[in-house]
mmCIF file of C-alpha atoms in Angstrom:
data_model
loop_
_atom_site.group_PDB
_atom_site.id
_atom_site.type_symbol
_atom_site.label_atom_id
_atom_site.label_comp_id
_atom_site.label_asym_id
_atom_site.label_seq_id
_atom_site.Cartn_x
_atom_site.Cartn_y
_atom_site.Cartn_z
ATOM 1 C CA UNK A 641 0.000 0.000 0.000
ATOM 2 C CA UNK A 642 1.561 3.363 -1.197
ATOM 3 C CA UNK A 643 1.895 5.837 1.694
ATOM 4 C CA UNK A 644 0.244 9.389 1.741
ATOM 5 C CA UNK A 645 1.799 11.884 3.745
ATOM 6 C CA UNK A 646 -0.342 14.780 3.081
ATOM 7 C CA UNK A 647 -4.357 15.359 1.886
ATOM 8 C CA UNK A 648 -3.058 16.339 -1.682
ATOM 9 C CA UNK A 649 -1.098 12.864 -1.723
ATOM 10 C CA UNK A 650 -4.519 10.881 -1.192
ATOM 11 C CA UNK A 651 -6.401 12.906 -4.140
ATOM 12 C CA UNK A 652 -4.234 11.297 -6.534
ATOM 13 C CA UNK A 653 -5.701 7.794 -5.432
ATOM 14 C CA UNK A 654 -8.426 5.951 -6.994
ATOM 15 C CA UNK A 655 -10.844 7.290 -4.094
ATOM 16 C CA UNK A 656 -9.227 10.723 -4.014
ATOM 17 C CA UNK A 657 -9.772 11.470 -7.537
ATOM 18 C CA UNK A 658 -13.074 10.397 -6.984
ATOM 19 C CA UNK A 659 -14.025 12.674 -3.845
ATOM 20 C CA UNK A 660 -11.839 15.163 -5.506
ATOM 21 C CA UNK A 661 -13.926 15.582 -8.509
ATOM 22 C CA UNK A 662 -17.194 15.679 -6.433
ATOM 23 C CA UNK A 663 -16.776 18.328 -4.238
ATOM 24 C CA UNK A 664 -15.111 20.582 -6.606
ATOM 25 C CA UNK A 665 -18.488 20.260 -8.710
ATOM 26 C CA UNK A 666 -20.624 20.974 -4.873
ATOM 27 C CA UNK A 667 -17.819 24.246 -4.759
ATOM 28 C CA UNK A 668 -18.163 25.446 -8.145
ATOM 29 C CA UNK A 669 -21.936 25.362 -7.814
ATOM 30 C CA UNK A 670 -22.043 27.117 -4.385
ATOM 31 C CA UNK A 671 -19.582 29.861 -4.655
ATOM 32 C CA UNK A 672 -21.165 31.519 -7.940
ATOM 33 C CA UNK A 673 -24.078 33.205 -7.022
ATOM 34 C CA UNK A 674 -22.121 34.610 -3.772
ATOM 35 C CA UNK A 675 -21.590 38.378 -4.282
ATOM 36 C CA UNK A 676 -18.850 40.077 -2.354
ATOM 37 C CA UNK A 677 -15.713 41.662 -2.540
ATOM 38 C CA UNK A 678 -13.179 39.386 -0.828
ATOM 39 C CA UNK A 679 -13.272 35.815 -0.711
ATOM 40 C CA UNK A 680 -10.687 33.424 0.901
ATOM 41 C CA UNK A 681 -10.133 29.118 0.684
ATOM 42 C CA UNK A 682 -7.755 28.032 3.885
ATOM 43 C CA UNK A 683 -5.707 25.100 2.632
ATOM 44 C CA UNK A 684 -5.382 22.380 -0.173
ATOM 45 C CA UNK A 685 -3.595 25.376 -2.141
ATOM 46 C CA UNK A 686 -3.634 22.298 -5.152
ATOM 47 C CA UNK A 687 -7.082 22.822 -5.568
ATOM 48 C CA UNK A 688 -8.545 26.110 -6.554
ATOM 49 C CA UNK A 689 -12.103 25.598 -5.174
ATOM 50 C CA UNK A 690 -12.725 29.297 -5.274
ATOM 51 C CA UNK A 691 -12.580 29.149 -8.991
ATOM 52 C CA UNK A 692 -16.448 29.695 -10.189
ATOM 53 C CA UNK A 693 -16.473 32.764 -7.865
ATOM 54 C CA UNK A 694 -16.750 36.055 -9.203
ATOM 55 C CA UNK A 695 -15.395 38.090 -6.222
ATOM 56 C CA UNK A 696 -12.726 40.121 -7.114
ATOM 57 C CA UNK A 697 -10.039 39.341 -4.403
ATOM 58 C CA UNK A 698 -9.938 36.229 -4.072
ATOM 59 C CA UNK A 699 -7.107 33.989 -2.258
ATOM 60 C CA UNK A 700 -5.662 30.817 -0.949
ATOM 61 C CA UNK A 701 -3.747 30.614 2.383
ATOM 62 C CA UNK A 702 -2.482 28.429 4.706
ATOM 63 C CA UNK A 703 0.734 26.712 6.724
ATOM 64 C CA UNK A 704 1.670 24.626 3.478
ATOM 65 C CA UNK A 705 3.704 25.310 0.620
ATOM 66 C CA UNK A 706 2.068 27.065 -2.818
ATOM 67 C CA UNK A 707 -0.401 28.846 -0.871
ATOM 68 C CA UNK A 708 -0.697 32.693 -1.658
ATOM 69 C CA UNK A 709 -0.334 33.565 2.211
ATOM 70 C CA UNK A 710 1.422 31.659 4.460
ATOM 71 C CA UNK A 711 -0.326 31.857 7.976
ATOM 72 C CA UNK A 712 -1.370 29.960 11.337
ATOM 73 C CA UNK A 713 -5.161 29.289 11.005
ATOM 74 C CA UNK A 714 -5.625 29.576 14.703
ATOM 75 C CA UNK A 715 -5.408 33.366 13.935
ATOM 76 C CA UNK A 716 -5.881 34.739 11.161
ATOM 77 C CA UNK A 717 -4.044 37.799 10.303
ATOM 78 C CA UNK A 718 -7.063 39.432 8.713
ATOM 79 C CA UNK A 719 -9.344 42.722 10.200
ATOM 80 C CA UNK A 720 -12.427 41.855 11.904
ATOM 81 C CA UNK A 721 -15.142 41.687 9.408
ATOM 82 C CA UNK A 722 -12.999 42.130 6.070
ATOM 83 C CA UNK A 723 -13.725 39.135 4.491
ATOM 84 C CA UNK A 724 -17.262 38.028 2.388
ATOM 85 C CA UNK A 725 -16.536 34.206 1.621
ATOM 86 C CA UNK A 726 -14.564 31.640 3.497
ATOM 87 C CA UNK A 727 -14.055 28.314 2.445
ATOM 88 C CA UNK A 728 -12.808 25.308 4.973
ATOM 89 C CA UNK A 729 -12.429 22.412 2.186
ATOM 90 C CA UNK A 730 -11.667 19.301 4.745
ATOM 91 C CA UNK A 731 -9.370 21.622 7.556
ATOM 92 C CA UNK A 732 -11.238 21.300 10.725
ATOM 93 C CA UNK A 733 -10.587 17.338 11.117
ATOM 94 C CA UNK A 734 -7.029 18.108 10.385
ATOM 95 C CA UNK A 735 -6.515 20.475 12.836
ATOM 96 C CA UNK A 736 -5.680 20.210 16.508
ATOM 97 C CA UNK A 737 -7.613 23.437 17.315
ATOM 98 C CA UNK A 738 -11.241 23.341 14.922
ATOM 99 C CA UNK A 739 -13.317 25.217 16.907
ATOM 100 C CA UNK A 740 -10.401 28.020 17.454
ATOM 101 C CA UNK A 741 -10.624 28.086 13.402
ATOM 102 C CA UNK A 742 -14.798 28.348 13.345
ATOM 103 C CA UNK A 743 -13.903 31.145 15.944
ATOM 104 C CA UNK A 744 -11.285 32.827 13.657
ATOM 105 C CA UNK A 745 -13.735 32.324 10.529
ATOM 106 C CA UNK A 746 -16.703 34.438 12.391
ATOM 107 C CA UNK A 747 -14.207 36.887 13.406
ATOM 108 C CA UNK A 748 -12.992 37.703 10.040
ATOM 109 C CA UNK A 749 -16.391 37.475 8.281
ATOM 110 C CA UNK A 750 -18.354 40.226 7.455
ATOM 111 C CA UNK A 751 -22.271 40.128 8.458
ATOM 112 C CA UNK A 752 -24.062 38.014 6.219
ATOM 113 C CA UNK A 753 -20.736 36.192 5.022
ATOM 114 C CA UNK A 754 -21.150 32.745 4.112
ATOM 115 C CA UNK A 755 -18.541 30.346 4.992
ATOM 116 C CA UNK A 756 -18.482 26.513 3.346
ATOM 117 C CA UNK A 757 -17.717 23.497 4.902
ATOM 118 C CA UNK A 758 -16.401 20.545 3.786
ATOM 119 C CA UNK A 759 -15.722 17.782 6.139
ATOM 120 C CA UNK A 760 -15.502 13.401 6.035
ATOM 121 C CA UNK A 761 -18.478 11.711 7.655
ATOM 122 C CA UNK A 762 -17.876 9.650 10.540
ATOM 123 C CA UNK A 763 -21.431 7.821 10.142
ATOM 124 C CA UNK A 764 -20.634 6.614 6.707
ATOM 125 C CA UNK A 765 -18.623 3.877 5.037
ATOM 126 C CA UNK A 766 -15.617 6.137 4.618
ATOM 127 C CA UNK A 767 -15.887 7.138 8.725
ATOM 128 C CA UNK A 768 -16.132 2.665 9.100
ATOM 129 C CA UNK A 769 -13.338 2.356 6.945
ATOM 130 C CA UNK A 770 -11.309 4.778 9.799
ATOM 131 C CA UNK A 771 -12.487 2.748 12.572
ATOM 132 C CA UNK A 772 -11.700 -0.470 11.053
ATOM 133 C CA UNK A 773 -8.745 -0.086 9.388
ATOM 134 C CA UNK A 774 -5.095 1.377 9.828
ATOM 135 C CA UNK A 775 -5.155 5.493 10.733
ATOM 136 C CA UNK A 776 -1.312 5.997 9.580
ATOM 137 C CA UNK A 777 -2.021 7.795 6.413
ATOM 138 C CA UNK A 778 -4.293 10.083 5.179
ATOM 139 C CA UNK A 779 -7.063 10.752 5.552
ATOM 140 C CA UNK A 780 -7.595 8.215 7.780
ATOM 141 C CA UNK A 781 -5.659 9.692 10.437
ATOM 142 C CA UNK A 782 -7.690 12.689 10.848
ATOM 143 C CA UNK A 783 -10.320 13.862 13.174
ATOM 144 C CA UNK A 784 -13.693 13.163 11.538
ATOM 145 C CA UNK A 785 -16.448 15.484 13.217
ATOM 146 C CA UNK A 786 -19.760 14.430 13.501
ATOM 147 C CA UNK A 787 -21.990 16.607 11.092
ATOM 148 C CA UNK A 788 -24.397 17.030 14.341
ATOM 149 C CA UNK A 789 -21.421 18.643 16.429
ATOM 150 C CA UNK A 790 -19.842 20.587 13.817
ATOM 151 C CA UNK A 791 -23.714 22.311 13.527
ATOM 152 C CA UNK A 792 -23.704 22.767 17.396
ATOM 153 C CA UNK A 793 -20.508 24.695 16.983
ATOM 154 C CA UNK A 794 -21.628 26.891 14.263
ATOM 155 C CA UNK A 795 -25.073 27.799 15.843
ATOM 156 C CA UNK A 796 -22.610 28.856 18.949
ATOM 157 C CA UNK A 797 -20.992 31.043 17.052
ATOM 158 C CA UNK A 798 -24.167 32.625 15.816
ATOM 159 C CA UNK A 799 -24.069 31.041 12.127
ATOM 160 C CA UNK A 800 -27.109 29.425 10.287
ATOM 161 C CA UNK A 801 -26.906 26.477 8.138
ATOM 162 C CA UNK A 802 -28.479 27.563 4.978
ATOM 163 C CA UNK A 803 -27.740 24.493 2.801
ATOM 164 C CA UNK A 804 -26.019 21.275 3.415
ATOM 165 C CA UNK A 805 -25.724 17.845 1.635
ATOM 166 C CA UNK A 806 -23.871 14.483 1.444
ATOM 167 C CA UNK A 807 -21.660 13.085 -1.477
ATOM 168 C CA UNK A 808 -19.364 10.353 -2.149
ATOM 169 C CA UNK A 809 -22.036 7.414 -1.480
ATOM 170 C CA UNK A 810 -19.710 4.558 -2.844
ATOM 171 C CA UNK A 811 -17.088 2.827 -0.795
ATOM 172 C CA UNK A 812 -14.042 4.310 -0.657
ATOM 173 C CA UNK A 813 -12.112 1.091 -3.005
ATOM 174 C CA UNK A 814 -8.359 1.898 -3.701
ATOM 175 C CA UNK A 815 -9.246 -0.650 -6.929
ATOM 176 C CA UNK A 816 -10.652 1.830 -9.544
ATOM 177 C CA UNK A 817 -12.791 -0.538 -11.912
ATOM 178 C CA UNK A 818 -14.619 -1.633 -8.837
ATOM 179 C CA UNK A 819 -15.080 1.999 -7.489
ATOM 180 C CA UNK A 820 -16.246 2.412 -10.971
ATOM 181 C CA UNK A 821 -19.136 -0.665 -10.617
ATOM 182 C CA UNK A 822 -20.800 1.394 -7.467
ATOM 183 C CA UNK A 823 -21.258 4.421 -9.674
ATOM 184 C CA UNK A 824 -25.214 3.391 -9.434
ATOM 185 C CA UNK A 825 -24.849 4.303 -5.263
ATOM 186 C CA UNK A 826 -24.561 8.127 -6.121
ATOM 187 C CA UNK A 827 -27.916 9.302 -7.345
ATOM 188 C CA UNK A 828 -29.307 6.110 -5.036
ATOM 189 C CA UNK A 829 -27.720 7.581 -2.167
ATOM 190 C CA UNK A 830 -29.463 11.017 -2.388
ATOM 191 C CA UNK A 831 -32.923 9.271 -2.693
ATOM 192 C CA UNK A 832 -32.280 6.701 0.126
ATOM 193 C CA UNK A 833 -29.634 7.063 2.461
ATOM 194 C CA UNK A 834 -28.493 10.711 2.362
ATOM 195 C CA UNK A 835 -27.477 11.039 5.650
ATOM 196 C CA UNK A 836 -24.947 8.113 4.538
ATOM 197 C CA UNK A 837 -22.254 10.114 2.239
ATOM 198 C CA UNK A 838 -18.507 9.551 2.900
ATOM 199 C CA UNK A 839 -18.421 13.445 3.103
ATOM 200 C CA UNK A 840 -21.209 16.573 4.248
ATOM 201 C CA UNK A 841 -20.570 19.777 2.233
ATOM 202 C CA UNK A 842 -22.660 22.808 4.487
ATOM 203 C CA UNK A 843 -23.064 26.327 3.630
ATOM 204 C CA UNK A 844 -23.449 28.710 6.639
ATOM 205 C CA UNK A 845 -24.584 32.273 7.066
ATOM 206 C CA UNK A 846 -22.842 34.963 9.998
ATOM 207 C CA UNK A 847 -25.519 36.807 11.449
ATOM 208 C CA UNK A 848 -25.318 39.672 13.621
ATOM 209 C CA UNK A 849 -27.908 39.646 16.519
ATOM 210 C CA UNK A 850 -29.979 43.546 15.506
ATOM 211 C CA UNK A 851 -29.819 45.971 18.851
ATOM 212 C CA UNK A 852 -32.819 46.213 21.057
ATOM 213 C CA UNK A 853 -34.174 49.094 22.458
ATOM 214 C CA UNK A 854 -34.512 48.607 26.199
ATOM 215 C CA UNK A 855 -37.408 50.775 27.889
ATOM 216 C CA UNK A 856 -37.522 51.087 31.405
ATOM 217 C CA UNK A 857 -40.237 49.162 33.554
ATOM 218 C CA UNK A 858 -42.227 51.806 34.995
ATOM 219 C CA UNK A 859 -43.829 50.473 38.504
ATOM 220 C CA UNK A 860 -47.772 52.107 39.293
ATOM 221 C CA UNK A 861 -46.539 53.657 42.326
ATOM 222 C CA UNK A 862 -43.716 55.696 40.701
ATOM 223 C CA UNK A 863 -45.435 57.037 38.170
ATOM 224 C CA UNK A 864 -48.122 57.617 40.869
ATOM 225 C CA UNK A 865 -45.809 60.217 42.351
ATOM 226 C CA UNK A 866 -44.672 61.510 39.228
ATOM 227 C CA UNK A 867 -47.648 62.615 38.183
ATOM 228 C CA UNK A 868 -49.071 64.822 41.600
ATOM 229 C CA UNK A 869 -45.402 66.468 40.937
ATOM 230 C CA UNK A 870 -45.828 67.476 37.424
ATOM 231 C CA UNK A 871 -48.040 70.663 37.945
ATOM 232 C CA UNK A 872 -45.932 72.469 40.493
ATOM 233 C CA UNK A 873 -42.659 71.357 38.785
ATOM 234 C CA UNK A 874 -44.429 73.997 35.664
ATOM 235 C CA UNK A 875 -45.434 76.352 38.258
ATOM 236 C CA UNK A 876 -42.161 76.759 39.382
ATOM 237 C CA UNK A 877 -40.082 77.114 35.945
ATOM 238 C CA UNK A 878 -42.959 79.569 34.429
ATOM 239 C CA UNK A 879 -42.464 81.887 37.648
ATOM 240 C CA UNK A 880 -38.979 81.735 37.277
ATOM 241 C CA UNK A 881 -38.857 82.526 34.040
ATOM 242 C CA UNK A 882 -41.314 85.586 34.686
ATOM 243 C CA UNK A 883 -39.026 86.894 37.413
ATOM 244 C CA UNK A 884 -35.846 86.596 35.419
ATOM 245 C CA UNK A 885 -34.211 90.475 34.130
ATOM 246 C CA UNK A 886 -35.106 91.230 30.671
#
C-alpha cells in the first residue's frame, strides 16, 4: 500500500480522484451566485475551489507550501469583518484546534458572510473504513467530526446552516474498476440514504444579533408620584422665568 503523507497525496488515489472531482463540482456550484468583494479558501492550495467565484479578491492561504499567504489558522491575520466568503475544504478534522478556526472564521467574516464546509463523515462507510482499518495515512488519520457537532458549533458562534448535503455514497475502493461498478450508489444515495455520504458539504450564514431598544419598567406607584409632581414642577419654571431680568 503506497503511503500518503499529506491530503493532496490521497487525491491522486483511486478514491481521491473520486471525492476530488465531487466536491469541486458541490464548490463550483455554491460559490457563484455569492456576491462580495473578498473571498478566501484556507488550505489544499492544489485545488482552486474558489474558482467559479466572481469576487474580485480572491485567495488561498495556509501553513503549506504554494499557498498565496502563508499563515497559522488559529489566527488569522485578517481585520475583523474584512472578508465576504470563506471556504474550509476538509481543515477542521485536520486540525488540533477546529473550533479556534470556526472562531477565527466568524471573526474575520463580514455580516451576512457565508462560509463553506467541507468535512468526512464519521457515520458513513468512509468514517467505518477509519475505525476499522489502519489510521497511519491520510485521511484516515484525521479527526472526523460528527456533522451534528460541527452544527452545534456553528449555531454557537451565531451562524445558520443555509444548505447542506452528502456526497461520495460509494465505498471508498483503492481498486478503480470496482469503485467504478458502485457508480449506481450516487444518485441512489441522495434518494435513500443521504445522511450516509462519505463526506457533508454545508453552507453557513454569519448573522449579527440587531440591537434592542430597552425601555424602562415603569412600577404604578412611581409614576403615581410623578404625576401629583408634574403641575408644580411647571409652576415653578414659568415663575422663574417671569421673574428673570429682561
Amino acid at each position: 500500500m503506497s503511503t500518503t503523507n499529506t491530503l493532496n497525496d490521497w487525491f491522486a488515489t483511486p478514491p481521491g480522484k473520486y471525492l476530488l472531482e465531487c466536491e469541486q463540482t458541490l464548490f463550483d456550484h455554491s460559490v457563484t451566485d455569492i456576491f462580495g468583494f473578498n473571498a478566501l479558501q484556507l488550505g489544499l492550495a492544489e485545488h482552486d475551489f474558489l474558482r467559479a467565484s466572481r469576487m474580485p479578491l480572491r485567495a488561498i492561504v495556509g501553513n503549506e507550501a504554494g499557498v498565496q499567504v502563508r499563515l497559522d489558522m488559529d489566527e488569522l491575520p485578517f481585520e475583523c469583518s474584512s472578508l465576504d466568503l470563506v471556504l474550509l475544504p476538509h481543515v477542521l478534522e485536520f486540525n488540533a484546534h477546529p473550533h479556534q478556526i470556526l472562531r477565527e472564521v466568524e471573526r474575520v467574516l463580514r455580516p451576512e458572510g457565508n462560509v463553506i464546509i467541507s468535512g468526512f463523515n464519521p457515520r458513513s462507510l468512509w468514517g467505518a473504513r477509519r475505525v476499522l482499518g489502519s489510521q497511519t495515512n491520510f485521511p484516515w488519520r484525521g479527526d472526523f467530526i460528527a456533522l451534528s457537532r460541527l452544527k452545534d458549533w456553528l449555531a454557537l458562534l451565531g451562524f445558520e446552516v443555509v444548505t447542506g448535503r452528502f456526497a461520495c455514497y460509494a465505498p471508498p475502493l483503492t481498486n478503480p474498476n470496482w469503485l467504478n461498478r458502485f457508480n449506481f450508489m450516487e444518485p441512489a444515495g441522495d434518494r435513500w440514504w443521504a445522511v450516509w455520504g462519505g463526506v457533508y458539504f454545508l453552507q453557513a450564514i454569519k448573522h449579527v444579533p440587531g440591537m434592542n431598544l430597552i425601555k424602562p419598567k415603569w412600577s404604578e406607584g412611581l409614576v403615581g408620584k410623578l404625576l401629583p409632581a408634574t403641575p408644580k414642577l411647571n409652576r415653578e419654571i414659568s415663575q422663574c422665568t417671569k421673574t428673570e431680568p429682561e
